[in-house]
Amino acid sequence: MRTVLRILLTFVFVLTAQSEALFAQIGWAKSYQNAVVVTAEKHASKVGKKILQQGGNAVDAAVAVQFALAVTEPRAGNIGGGGFMVLHMADGGTTSLDFRERAPQKATKDMFIKDGEYQPDLSRRSALASGVPGVVDGMIKALERYGNLPLETVMAPAIKLAREGYPLTWLQAQDLNDKAEQFEKYHSSKKYFTKKDGSPYQEGDLFVQKDLANTLDRISRMGRDGFYSGVTADRIINTMDELGGIISYSDLKNYESKWRDPVTTTIKGFNLHIMPPPSSGSIAIAQMLTMLEDYNLKELGYNSAEYVHLVTEVMRRAFADRAHFLGDPDFVNIPQLELLTEKYNQQRMESFNWNKASSSDSISHGDPLQYQESKETTHFSIVDKNGNAVGVTTTLNGSFGNKIAVDGAGFLLNNEMDDFTAQPGEPNMFGLIQGKANAVAPKKRMLSSMSPTIVTKNDTTRMVLGAAGGPRIITATFHNFLNMTVFGMEPQAANSAPRFHHQWMPDKLYYEEFGLSPDTREKLKEWGHTLSATGGVGRAHTIYIDDNGLKYGSPDPRGDGTAEGY
Ligand code: GLY
């Protein structure tokens, strides 16, 4: 009876998610023989497919998609922010590129504190909130190392979309209208992101971005110099000077993205290659999967009270460790090997009680050193006909970043500085309490939850995972992996299934409305969990490749993404 109820609720949830985005383009998993692209926005998905059909590989397509999303998904796709790319090439090489923003050289540990008080307005809604953007450097670096096509070719579709415009979907129009009041505070943002006559955007309005087209054109012709120096740099610095920001010419000139080795963990015969720190997702996901290794999840039953209880406790412990240990590995020593040992994670679960929720106050972080052996972000996934795979997650942090557009350049700046620990004990915009390891310092990268992940078996890509949604990225990615590998869900069912999330602090078990049955919720409350119904837990755009090499692209029904392929 309970199983029937759960299936019914899953179905109700999917329908509800659809009706919330009533006029959105809802894409469903489609399978392709050769190649597939899944992104949060339909024009960007089409751009990726076009580049692949023009002879580009997955990296060419990824760069083209990233620039297209800067035009068609301005709330998160960007050139004024940063992100991460994980790549698994068909020759077996796996690597990752960190193009996360860095703190400006003038940044200081206490820059968001005045008279002893943390000032969230400064870290979220001011020019001081911006880190030095990394996207342009990252895209150029990825293309130089792995791409087949010239920068001008892969950027051409984005420039065309910006110059000629595209019709807004209902959801895109709403997103812009929701932020209109904040855009009006800045003459540049008002000019680019509100209508001249002051009326709200409607579905079908043609959205043209001429200044952005010119900026993209400069980048396509001049490479890095089209953004980090010359006209674009002048315009960024003018914006900083006008609004009290601290990004300097030297910050821009010296920005560098970095190749890093992914964190790899093996679970159930699958190798998960996950973006390493400054992404926290890799260590958190690997820890959570390791903590669960001794439990028979299938026997507990998908989203049963026992399953939700166990998985919540695992999340609580991993996020407590995240808060304490993680930060930019170029600045802090992360006990990565120790955090990932089986022994440490088993020890973390010693306090787990089947009949009682732990309290986050009592959990805190562990002591891994005793085992010295060892609505905001966007994610897209691409696999090409040769089996090269790319997962990219990129962000401005808040939806439309700090809402400040660079005048004359047409793009928005990030408010990523809020991802640092502004003051220990104070929550950031995602409610995350973080530690000293993630304190602000010049040139340091702020800790992230973005977790692009490539799953391989025998060196062949089987999944490309990742999501948008702040810390919920970590749990959404983790749920998708478990749903497919433990519960045998087909890719779209796995991606549509209701999710839940716990991030240690605040001590709340967030669950998607209708995602847990009433009897399950009752039991969880009896065991001491504080439940909180929430909107979507992440938006994941995933790829699954079956034993015959058929590629399934699965957009998340919580957004209006699409899959394209051939
Ligand atoms: N800005 C959200 C994240 O990187 O986690």
XYZ file of C-alpha atoms and ligand atoms in Angstrom, residues 84 100 322 377 395-398 416 419 430 447-450 470-471 473, ligand 1:
23
model
C 33.613 24.537 -12.879
C 35.694 30.138 -10.018
C 32.001 20.951 4.866
C 23.284 28.563 -10.933
C 26.923 30.824 -11.618
C 26.561 34.470 -10.678
C 25.607 33.170 -7.180
C 22.277 34.926 -6.619
C 29.970 35.423 -5.233
C 29.944 32.422 -0.602
C 21.848 29.844 1.334
C 33.945 27.695 -1.361
C 31.273 26.417 -3.719
C 28.660 23.694 -3.811
C 28.741 23.334 -7.589
C 23.324 26.349 -4.040
C 24.012 23.656 -1.431
C 23.295 20.952 -5.836
N 27.209 30.256 -5.622
C 26.785 28.996 -5.209
C 27.865 28.015 -5.110
O 28.867 28.143 -5.789
O 27.753 27.109 -4.324
